[in-house]
Amino acid sequence: MYDDLLDEIKNVYKENQKKRRDAISIFASGYFSRAQANEQRLWSKLYDDTPLGPKVHNGIRNYVLKTSVRCAYCQDRIFHNANFNIDHVLPSAIFPQFTFTPQNLVAACVTCNAIKKETNFYTATSCMSQYPLANYSWGSFHPKLHLYNDHIRMIFIHTNHFAVRAFMGKSPEGVNLCKNFLKEVTEFTTKSPANPSIAHAVDSLQNFISSYAIQPGTNLQNILNQLIKYV
Ligand SMILES: [Zn+2]
């Protein structure tokens, strides 16, 4: 399961640097075993474990980038090595045993990665020692084991004065990811200052409501309450 990942890690050195390739492979395998033994915080420990740790990290980034052209959650394009974060689908703080499991590593844009943090959207529990397969009842869309287009419909419109991004679940798993996570991505994208026109609409509506002394609970007030979320 780890072979392709290890190959990519070895590839941070050239083909003829056999000793270095062997050494980094043994070093990385040691981390994989420690993860399987549930050691905590290995992701950051690896990064700080110079000189080989950051190189392993780079190898993992290359591995993830090879299989990702879009953010696993919002589908933003990933153009190069610098504009994505490695995301642990099952968060490594809760599932240390899957810190380096290839199926658990996806590319996420900086926004999605920051919003998701250490949230577990899935039915998987921290006591599992084997990574669940695609046919497991995940409960929510899994970006590496499910097909995005089978589960989520996405729309993204961006003009000079307006940006809106919306997601709709096409399956129960897709609906759950929208409810638990993508809703926040929508709110983040739609919030001002990306949308000065919404801020302007809120100002006008507030003025109108106060000048006519419109009471809470009316339709107009409800529309305002919805719009305010995006300002
Ligand atoms: Zn994203």
Coordinates of N, CA and C and ligand atoms in Angstrom, one line a residue:
M1 N 0.8 -1.2 0.0 CA 0.0 0.0 0.0 C 0.9 1.3 0.0
Y2 N 2.0 1.1 0.7 CA 2.9 2.3 0.8 C 3.9 2.4 -0.4
D3 N 4.0 1.4 -1.3 CA 5.0 1.3 -2.3 C 5.1 2.6 -3.2
D4 N 4.0 3.0 -3.7 CA 4.0 4.2 -4.6 C 4.4 5.4 -3.9
L5 N 4.0 5.5 -2.6 CA 4.4 6.7 -1.8 C 5.9 6.6 -1.5
L6 N 6.4 5.5 -1.2 CA 7.9 5.3 -0.9 C 8.7 5.6 -2.2
D7 N 8.2 5.2 -3.4 CA 8.9 5.5 -4.6 C 9.0 7.0 -4.8
E8 N 7.9 7.7 -4.6 CA 7.9 9.1 -4.8 C 8.9 9.8 -3.8
I9 N 8.9 9.3 -2.6 CA 9.8 9.8 -1.5 C 11.3 9.6 -2.0
K10 N 11.6 8.4 -2.5 CA 13.0 8.1 -3.0 C 13.3 9.0 -4.1
N11 N 12.3 9.4 -4.9 CA 12.6 10.2 -6.1 C 13.0 11.6 -5.8
V12 N 13.1 12.0 -4.5 CA 13.7 13.3 -4.2 C 15.2 13.2 -4.5
Y13 N 15.7 12.0 -4.6 CA 17.1 11.8 -5.0 C 17.1 11.2 -6.4
K14 N 18.2 11.4 -7.1 CA 18.4 10.9 -8.5 C 18.5 9.4 -8.5
E15 N 18.2 8.8 -9.6 CA 18.3 7.3 -9.8 C 19.7 6.8 -9.3
N16 N 20.8 7.5 -9.6 CA 22.1 7.0 -9.4 C 22.5 7.2 -7.9
Q17 N 21.7 7.8 -7.1 CA 22.1 8.1 -5.7 C 21.5 7.0 -4.8
K18 N 21.9 5.8 -5.1 CA 21.3 4.6 -4.5 C 21.3 4.6 -3.0
K19 N 22.5 5.0 -2.4 CA 22.6 5.0 -0.9 C 21.6 5.9 -0.3
R20 N 21.5 7.1 -0.9 CA 20.6 8.1 -0.3 C 19.2 7.7 -0.5
R21 N 18.9 7.1 -1.6 CA 17.5 6.6 -1.8 C 17.1 5.5 -0.8
D22 N 18.1 4.6 -0.6 CA 17.8 3.5 0.4 C 17.6 4.1 1.8
A23 N 18.5 5.1 2.1 CA 18.5 5.7 3.5 C 17.1 6.4 3.8
I24 N 16.7 7.2 2.8 CA 15.4 7.9 3.0 C 14.2 7.0 3.0
S25 N 14.3 5.9 2.3 CA 13.2 4.9 2.3 C 13.1 4.2 3.7
I26 N 14.3 3.9 4.3 CA 14.3 3.3 5.6 C 13.8 4.3 6.7
F27 N 14.3 5.6 6.5 CA 13.8 6.6 7.4 C 12.3 6.8 7.4
A28 N 11.8 6.9 6.2 CA 10.3 7.1 6.0 C 9.5 5.9 6.5
S29 N 10.0 4.7 6.2 CA 9.3 3.5 6.7 C 9.2 3.5 8.2
G30 N 10.3 4.0 8.9 CA 10.3 4.1 10.3 C 9.1 5.0 10.8
Y31 N 8.9 6.1 10.1 CA 7.8 6.9 10.5 C 6.4 6.3 10.2
F32 N 6.3 5.5 9.1 CA 5.1 4.8 8.8 C 4.7 3.8 10.0
S33 N 5.8 3.1 10.4 CA 5.5 2.1 11.5 C 5.1 2.8 12.8
R34 N 5.8 3.9 13.1 CA 5.4 4.7 14.3 C 4.0 5.2 14.3
A35 N 3.6 5.6 13.1 CA 2.2 6.0 12.9 C 1.2 4.9 13.2
Q36 N 1.6 3.7 12.6 CA 0.7 2.5 12.8 C 0.6 2.1 14.3
A37 N 1.6 2.5 15.0 CA 1.6 2.3 16.5 C 0.9 3.4 17.2
N38 N 0.2 4.3 16.5 CA -0.6 5.4 17.1 C 0.2 6.5 17.7
E39 N 1.5 6.7 17.3 CA 2.2 7.8 17.9 C 1.6 9.1 17.4
Q40 N 1.4 10.1 18.3 CA 0.8 11.3 18.0 C 1.7 12.4 17.4
R41 N 1.2 13.3 16.7 CA 1.9 14.5 16.2 C 3.1 14.2 15.3
L42 N 3.0 13.0 14.6 CA 4.1 12.6 13.7 C 4.3 13.5 12.5
W43 N 3.2 14.1 12.1 CA 3.3 15.0 10.9 C 4.3 16.2 11.1
S44 N 4.1 16.8 12.3 CA 5.0 17.9 12.6 C 6.4 17.5 13.1
K45 N 6.4 16.3 13.7 CA 7.7 15.8 14.2 C 8.6 15.5 12.9
L46 N 7.9 14.9 11.9 CA 8.6 14.6 10.7 C 9.2 15.9 10.1
Y47 N 8.4 16.9 10.0 CA 8.9 18.2 9.4 C 10.1 18.7 10.1
D48 N 10.1 18.6 11.5 CA 11.2 19.1 12.3 C 12.4 18.2 12.3
D49 N 12.3 17.0 11.8 CA 13.4 16.0 11.9 C 14.4 16.1 10.7
T50 N 15.2 17.1 10.8 CA 16.1 17.4 9.8 C 17.3 16.5 9.8
P51 N 18.0 16.2 8.7 CA 17.8 16.8 7.4 C 16.8 16.0 6.6
L52 N 16.5 14.7 6.9 CA 15.6 13.9 6.0 C 14.1 14.2 6.1
G53 N 13.7 14.6 7.3 CA 12.2 14.8 7.5 C 11.6 15.8 6.4
P54 N 12.2 17.0 6.2 CA 11.6 17.9 5.2 C 11.6 17.3 3.8
K55 N 12.7 16.4 3.5 CA 12.7 15.8 2.2 C 11.6 14.8 2.0
V56 N 11.3 14.0 3.1 CA 10.2 13.1 3.0 C 8.9 13.8 2.8
H57 N 8.8 14.9 3.5 CA 7.6 15.8 3.4 C 7.4 16.2 1.9
N58 N 8.6 16.6 1.3 CA 8.5 17.0 -0.1 C 8.1 15.9 -1.0
G59 N 8.6 14.7 -0.7 CA 8.3 13.5 -1.5 C 6.8 13.2 -1.4
I60 N 6.2 13.4 -0.2 CA 4.8 13.2 0.0 C 4.0 14.2 -0.7
R61 N 4.4 15.5 -0.7 CA 3.8 16.5 -1.5 C 3.7 16.2 -3.0
N62 N 4.9 15.7 -3.5 CA 5.0 15.3 -4.9 C 4.0 14.2 -5.2
Y63 N 3.9 13.2 -4.3 CA 3.0 12.1 -4.5 C 1.5 12.6 -4.6
V64 N 1.2 13.4 -3.6 CA -0.2 14.0 -3.6 C -0.5 14.8 -4.8
L65 N 0.5 15.6 -5.2 CA 0.3 16.5 -6.4 C 0.1 15.7 -7.7
K66 N 0.8 14.6 -7.8 CA 0.7 13.7 -9.0 C -0.8 13.3 -9.2
T67 N -1.5 13.1 -8.1 CA -2.9 12.5 -8.3 C -4.0 13.6 -8.1
S68 N -3.6 14.9 -8.0 CA -4.6 15.9 -7.7 C -4.4 17.1 -8.6
V69 N -5.4 17.4 -9.4 CA -5.3 18.7 -10.2 C -6.3 19.7 -9.6
R70 N -7.1 19.2 -8.7 CA -8.1 20.1 -8.0 C -8.2 19.9 -6.5
C71 N -8.6 20.9 -5.8 CA -8.8 20.8 -4.4 C -9.8 19.7 -4.1
A72 N -9.5 18.8 -3.2 CA -10.4 17.6 -3.0 C -11.8 18.0 -2.6
Y73 N -12.0 19.2 -2.0 CA -13.3 19.5 -1.5 C -14.1 20.6 -2.3
C74 N -13.4 21.7 -2.7 CA -14.1 22.7 -3.5 C -13.8 22.7 -5.0
Q75 N -12.9 21.9 -5.4 CA -12.5 21.7 -6.8 C -11.8 22.9 -7.4
D76 N -11.3 23.8 -6.6 CA -10.4 24.8 -7.1 C -9.2 24.2 -7.8
R77 N -8.7 24.8 -8.9 CA -7.6 24.2 -9.6 C -6.3 24.4 -8.7
I78 N -5.5 23.3 -8.7 CA -4.2 23.4 -8.1 C -3.2 23.4 -9.2
F79 N -2.5 24.6 -9.3 CA -1.6 24.8 -10.4 C -0.2 24.3 -10.2
H80 N 0.3 24.4 -9.0 CA 1.7 24.0 -8.7 C 1.9 23.7 -7.3
N81 N 3.1 23.3 -7.0 CA 3.4 22.7 -5.7 C 3.1 23.7 -4.5
A82 N 3.0 25.0 -4.8 CA 2.9 25.9 -3.6 C 1.5 26.3 -3.2
N83 N 0.5 26.0 -4.1 CA -0.8 26.5 -3.7 C -1.8 25.5 -3.2
F84 N -1.2 24.5 -2.5 CA -2.1 23.5 -1.8 C -1.5 23.1 -0.5
N85 N -2.3 22.5 0.4 CA -1.9 21.9 1.6 C -2.2 20.4 1.5
I86 N -1.4 19.6 2.2 CA -1.8 18.2 2.3 C -2.8 18.1 3.3
D87 N -4.0 17.5 3.0 CA -5.0 17.3 3.9 C -5.2 15.8 4.3
H88 N -5.4 15.6 5.6 CA -5.6 14.2 6.1 C -7.2 14.1 6.1
V89 N -7.7 13.3 5.3 CA -9.2 13.1 5.2 C -9.7 12.7 6.6
L90 N -9.2 11.7 7.2 CA -9.4 11.4 8.6 C -8.3 12.2 9.4
P91 N -8.6 13.2 10.1 CA -7.6 14.1 10.7 C -6.6 13.3 11.5
S92 N -5.3 13.7 11.4 CA -4.2 13.0 12.0 C -4.3 13.1 13.6
A93 N -4.9 14.2 14.0 CA -5.0 14.4 15.5 C -5.9 13.3 16.1
I94 N -6.9 12.8 15.4 CA -7.8 11.8 15.9 C -7.4 10.4 15.4
F95 N -6.8 10.4 14.2 CA -6.4 9.1 13.6 C -4.9 9.1 13.3
P96 N -4.1 9.1 14.4 CA -2.6 9.1 14.2 C -2.2 7.9 13.3
Q97 N -2.9 6.8 13.4 CA -2.5 5.6 12.7 C -2.5 5.8 11.2
F98 N -3.3 6.8 10.7 CA -3.4 7.0 9.3 C -2.7 8.2 8.8
T99 N -1.7 8.7 9.6 CA -1.0 9.9 9.2 C -0.3 9.8 7.9
F100 N 0.2 8.6 7.5 CA 0.9 8.5 6.2 C 0.2 7.5 5.3
T101 N -1.1 7.1 5.6 CA -1.8 6.2 4.8 C -2.2 6.9 3.5
P102 N -1.7 6.3 2.3 CA -1.9 7.0 1.0 C -3.4 7.4 0.8
Q103 N -4.3 6.5 1.1 CA -5.7 6.8 0.8 C -6.2 8.0 1.7
N104 N -5.5 8.3 2.7 CA -5.9 9.4 3.6 C -5.3 10.8 3.2
L105 N -4.5 10.8 2.2 CA -3.8 12.0 1.9 C -4.3 12.6 0.6
V106 N -4.8 13.8 0.7 CA -5.4 14.5 -0.5 C -4.8 16.0 -0.5
A107 N -4.9 16.6 -1.7 CA -4.6 18.0 -1.8 C -5.8 18.8 -1.5
A108 N -5.7 19.8 -0.7 CA -6.8 20.8 -0.4 C -6.2 22.2 -0.6
C109 N -7.1 23.1 -1.1 CA -6.7 24.5 -1.2 C -6.5 25.0 0.2
V110 N -5.8 26.2 0.3 CA -5.5 26.7 1.6 C -6.8 27.1 2.3
T111 N -7.8 27.6 1.6 CA -9.1 27.9 2.3 C -9.8 26.7 2.9
C112 N -9.9 25.6 2.1 CA -10.6 24.4 2.6 C -9.8 23.8 3.7
N113 N -8.5 23.8 3.6 CA -7.7 23.2 4.6 C -7.8 24.0 6.0
A114 N -7.9 25.3 5.9 CA -8.0 26.1 7.1 C -9.4 26.0 7.7
I115 N -10.4 25.8 6.9 CA -11.8 25.7 7.4 C -12.0 24.3 8.0
K116 N -11.4 23.3 7.4 CA -11.7 21.9 7.8 C -11.0 21.6 9.2
K117 N -9.8 22.1 9.3 CA -9.0 21.9 10.6 C -9.0 20.4 10.9
E118 N -9.3 20.1 12.2 CA -9.2 18.7 12.6 C -10.6 18.1 12.7
T119 N -11.5 18.4 11.8 CA -12.9 17.9 12.0 C -13.0 16.5 11.3
N120 N -13.7 15.6 12.0 CA -14.0 14.3 11.4 C -15.4 14.3 10.9
F121 N -15.6 14.2 9.6 CA -17.0 14.2 9.0 C -17.5 12.7 8.9
Y122 N -16.7 11.8 9.3 CA -17.0 10.4 8.9 C -17.4 9.5 10.0
T123 N -17.9 8.3 9.7 CA -18.4 7.4 10.7 C -17.2 6.6 11.3
A124 N -16.0 6.7 10.6 CA -14.8 5.9 11.1 C -14.5 6.4 12.5
T125 N -14.0 5.4 13.3 CA -13.6 5.7 14.7 C -12.1 5.5 14.9
S126 N -11.6 6.2 15.9 CA -10.2 6.2 16.1 C -9.6 4.9 16.5
C127 N -10.4 3.9 16.9 CA -9.8 2.6 17.2 C -9.5 1.7 16.0
M128 N -9.9 2.1 14.8 CA -9.7 1.3 13.7 C -8.2 1.2 13.3
S129 N -7.8 0.0 13.0 CA -6.4 -0.2 12.7 C -6.2 -0.3 11.2
Q130 N -7.2 -0.8 10.5 CA -7.2 -0.8 9.0 C -7.9 0.3 8.4
Y131 N -7.4 0.9 7.4 CA -8.1 2.0 6.7 C -9.3 1.5 6.0
P132 N -10.5 2.0 6.3 CA -11.7 1.5 5.6 C -11.7 1.6 4.1
L133 N -12.3 0.7 3.4 CA -12.3 0.7 1.9 C -13.4 1.6 1.4
A134 N -13.5 1.6 0.0 CA -14.5 2.5 -0.6 C -15.9 2.0 -0.3
N135 N -16.1 0.7 -0.1 CA -17.5 0.2 0.1 C -17.9 0.3 1.6
Y136 N -17.0 0.9 2.5 CA -17.4 1.1 3.9 C -18.5 2.2 3.9
S137 N -19.3 2.2 4.9 CA -20.3 3.2 5.0 C -19.7 4.5 5.6
W138 N -19.1 5.2 4.8 CA -18.3 6.4 5.3 C -19.2 7.5 5.9
G139 N -20.5 7.6 5.4 CA -21.4 8.5 6.0 C -21.3 9.9 5.3
S140 N -20.1 10.2 4.7 CA -19.9 11.5 4.1 C -18.9 11.2 2.9
F141 N -19.0 12.2 2.0 CA -18.1 12.0 0.8 C -16.7 11.9 1.1
H142 N -16.0 10.9 0.6 CA -14.5 10.7 0.8 C -13.8 11.1 -0.5
P143 N -13.0 12.1 -0.5 CA -12.5 12.6 -1.8 C -11.6 11.6 -2.5
K144 N -11.0 10.7 -1.9 CA -10.1 9.8 -2.6 C -10.8 8.5 -2.9
L145 N -11.8 8.1 -2.2 CA -12.5 6.8 -2.5 C -13.8 6.9 -3.2
H146 N -14.3 8.1 -3.3 CA -15.6 8.4 -4.0 C -15.3 9.3 -5.2
L147 N -16.2 9.2 -6.2 CA -16.1 10.2 -7.3 C -16.9 11.4 -7.0
Y148 N -16.2 12.6 -7.1 CA -16.8 13.9 -6.8 C -18.1 14.1 -7.6
N149 N -18.1 13.8 -8.9 CA -19.3 14.1 -9.7 C -20.5 13.2 -9.4
D150 N -20.2 12.1 -8.7 CA -21.4 11.2 -8.3 C -22.0 11.8 -7.0
H151 N -21.3 12.6 -6.3 CA -21.8 13.0 -5.0 C -22.1 14.5 -4.8
I152 N -21.4 15.3 -5.5 CA -21.6 16.8 -5.3 C -21.7 17.5 -6.6
R153 N -22.6 18.5 -6.6 CA -22.7 19.4 -7.8 C -22.2 20.8 -7.3
M154 N -21.4 21.4 -8.1 CA -20.7 22.6 -7.7 C -20.9 23.7 -8.7
I155 N -21.1 24.9 -8.2 CA -21.2 26.1 -9.1 C -20.3 27.2 -8.5
F156 N -19.6 27.9 -9.4 CA -18.7 28.9 -9.0 C -18.7 30.0 -10.0
I157 N -19.2 31.2 -9.6 CA -19.3 32.3 -10.5 C -18.5 33.5 -9.9
H158 N -17.6 34.0 -10.7 CA -16.7 35.1 -10.2 C -16.7 36.2 -11.2
T159 N -17.2 37.4 -10.9 CA -17.1 38.5 -11.8 C -16.3 39.6 -11.1
N160 N -16.2 40.8 -11.7 CA -15.5 42.0 -11.1 C -16.1 42.3 -9.7
H161 N -17.5 42.2 -9.6 CA -18.1 42.7 -8.4 C -18.9 41.6 -7.6
F162 N -18.7 40.4 -8.0 CA -19.6 39.4 -7.4 C -18.9 38.0 -7.4
A163 N -18.9 37.3 -6.3 CA -18.4 36.0 -6.3 C -19.4 35.1 -5.5
V164 N -19.8 34.0 -6.1 CA -20.6 33.1 -5.4 C -20.2 31.7 -5.7
R165 N -20.2 30.9 -4.7 CA -19.8 29.5 -4.9 C -20.8 28.6 -4.1
A166 N -21.4 27.7 -4.7 CA -22.4 26.9 -4.0 C -22.2 25.4 -4.3
F167 N -22.6 24.6 -3.4 CA -22.4 23.1 -3.5 C -23.7 22.4 -3.2
M168 N -24.1 21.4 -3.9 CA -25.3 20.7 -3.6 C -25.0 19.2 -3.6
G169 N -25.5 18.5 -2.6 CA -25.3 17.1 -2.5 C -26.1 16.3 -3.5
K170 N -25.5 15.4 -4.2 CA -26.3 14.5 -5.1 C -26.6 13.1 -4.5
S171 N -26.0 12.9 -3.4 CA -26.1 11.6 -2.7 C -26.2 11.9 -1.2
P172 N -26.6 11.0 -0.3 CA -26.6 11.2 1.1 C -25.2 11.6 1.6
E173 N -24.1 11.0 1.1 CA -22.8 11.3 1.5 C -22.4 12.7 1.0
G174 N -22.8 13.1 -0.2 CA -22.6 14.5 -0.7 C -23.3 15.5 0.2
V175 N -24.6 15.2 0.5 CA -25.4 16.1 1.3 C -24.7 16.4 2.6
N176 N -24.2 15.3 3.2 CA -23.5 15.4 4.6 C -22.3 16.3 4.5
L177 N -21.5 16.1 3.4 CA -20.3 17.0 3.3 C -20.7 18.4 3.1
C178 N -21.8 18.7 2.3 CA -22.2 20.1 2.2 C -22.7 20.7 3.5
K179 N -23.5 19.9 4.2 CA -24.0 20.4 5.5 C -22.9 20.6 6.5
N180 N -22.0 19.7 6.6 CA -21.0 19.8 7.7 C -19.7 20.6 7.3
F181 N -19.5 20.9 6.1 CA -18.3 21.5 5.7 C -18.4 22.5 4.6
L182 N -18.9 22.1 3.4 CA -18.9 23.0 2.2 C -19.7 24.2 2.4
K183 N -20.7 24.1 3.3 CA -21.5 25.3 3.6 C -20.6 26.5 4.1
E184 N -19.7 26.1 4.9 CA -18.7 27.2 5.4 C -17.8 27.7 4.3
V185 N -17.5 26.8 3.3 CA -16.7 27.3 2.2 C -17.5 28.3 1.4
T186 N -18.8 28.0 1.2 CA -19.7 28.9 0.5 C -19.7 30.3 1.2
E187 N -19.9 30.2 2.5 CA -20.0 31.5 3.3 C -18.8 32.3 3.2
F188 N -17.6 31.6 3.3 CA -16.3 32.3 3.2 C -16.2 33.0 1.9
T189 N -16.5 32.3 0.8 CA -16.3 32.8 -0.6 C -17.3 34.0 -0.8
T190 N -18.5 33.9 -0.3 CA -19.5 34.9 -0.6 C -19.4 36.2 0.3
K191 N -18.6 36.0 1.4 CA -18.5 37.2 2.3 C -17.8 38.4 1.6
S192 N -18.2 39.5 2.0 CA -17.5 40.7 1.6 C -16.1 40.6 2.2
P193 N -15.0 41.2 1.6 CA -15.0 42.2 0.5 C -15.1 41.6 -0.9
A194 N -15.2 40.3 -1.0 CA -15.4 39.7 -2.4 C -16.6 40.2 -3.0
N195 N -17.6 40.6 -2.2 CA -18.9 40.9 -2.7 C -19.4 42.3 -2.3
P196 N -18.8 43.4 -2.7 CA -19.2 44.7 -2.3 C -20.7 45.0 -2.6
S197 N -21.2 44.3 -3.7 CA -22.6 44.6 -4.1 C -23.5 44.1 -3.0
I198 N -23.1 43.0 -2.3 CA -24.0 42.4 -1.2 C -24.0 43.4 0.0
A199 N -22.8 43.9 0.3 CA -22.7 44.9 1.4 C -23.5 46.1 1.1
H200 N -23.5 46.5 -0.2 CA -24.3 47.7 -0.6 C -25.8 47.4 -0.5
A201 N -26.2 46.2 -0.9 CA -27.6 45.8 -0.8 C -28.1 45.8 0.7
V202 N -27.2 45.3 1.6 CA -27.5 45.2 3.0 C -27.7 46.6 3.6
D203 N -26.8 47.6 3.2 CA -27.0 49.0 3.6 C -28.3 49.5 3.2
S204 N -28.7 49.3 1.9 CA -29.9 49.9 1.4 C -31.1 49.3 2.1
L205 N -31.1 48.0 2.3 CA -32.2 47.3 3.0 C -32.3 47.8 4.4
Q206 N -31.2 47.9 5.1 CA -31.3 48.4 6.5 C -31.9 49.8 6.6
N207 N -31.5 50.7 5.7 CA -32.0 52.0 5.6 C -33.5 52.0 5.4
F208 N -33.9 51.2 4.4 CA -35.3 51.1 4.0 C -36.1 50.6 5.2
I209 N -35.6 49.5 5.9 CA -36.4 49.0 7.0 C -36.5 50.0 8.2
S210 N -35.4 50.7 8.5 CA -35.5 51.6 9.6 C -36.4 52.8 9.2
S211 N -36.3 53.3 8.0 CA -37.1 54.5 7.7 C -38.6 54.1 7.6
Y212 N -39.0 52.9 7.4 CA -40.4 52.5 7.4 C -40.8 51.8 8.7
A213 N -39.9 51.7 9.7 CA -40.1 51.1 11.0 C -40.7 49.7 10.8
I214 N -40.1 48.9 9.9 CA -40.6 47.5 9.6 C -40.2 46.6 10.8
Q215 N -41.1 45.8 11.2 CA -40.9 45.0 12.4 C -40.1 43.7 12.2
P216 N -39.4 43.2 13.2 CA -38.7 41.9 13.0 C -39.8 40.8 12.6
G217 N -39.3 39.8 11.9 CA -40.2 38.7 11.5 C -40.9 38.9 10.2
T218 N -40.8 40.0 9.6 CA -41.3 40.2 8.3 C -40.4 39.6 7.2
N219 N -40.9 39.4 6.0 CA -40.1 38.8 5.0 C -38.9 39.6 4.7
L220 N -39.1 40.9 4.7 CA -37.9 41.8 4.3 C -36.8 41.7 5.4
Q221 N -37.2 41.6 6.6 CA -36.3 41.5 7.7 C -35.5 40.1 7.6
N222 N -36.3 39.1 7.2 CA -35.7 37.7 7.0 C -34.7 37.7 5.9
I223 N -35.0 38.4 4.8 CA -34.0 38.5 3.7 C -32.8 39.2 4.2
L224 N -32.9 40.3 5.0 CA -31.8 41.0 5.5 C -30.9 40.1 6.4
N225 N -31.6 39.4 7.2 CA -30.9 38.5 8.1 C -30.0 37.5 7.4
Q226 N -30.6 37.0 6.2 CA -29.8 36.0 5.4 C -28.6 36.7 4.8
L227 N -28.9 38.0 4.2 CA -27.8 38.7 3.5 C -26.6 39.1 4.4
I228 N -27.0 39.4 5.7 CA -26.0 39.9 6.6 C -24.9 38.9 6.9
K229 N -25.3 37.6 6.8 CA -24.4 36.5 7.0 C -23.2 36.6 6.0
Y230 N -23.4 37.3 4.9 CA -22.4 37.3 3.9 C -21.6 38.6 3.9
V231 N -21.8 39.4 4.8 CA -21.1 40.7 4.8 C -20.1 40.7 5.9
Ligands
ZN1 ZN -10.8 24.0 -1.6

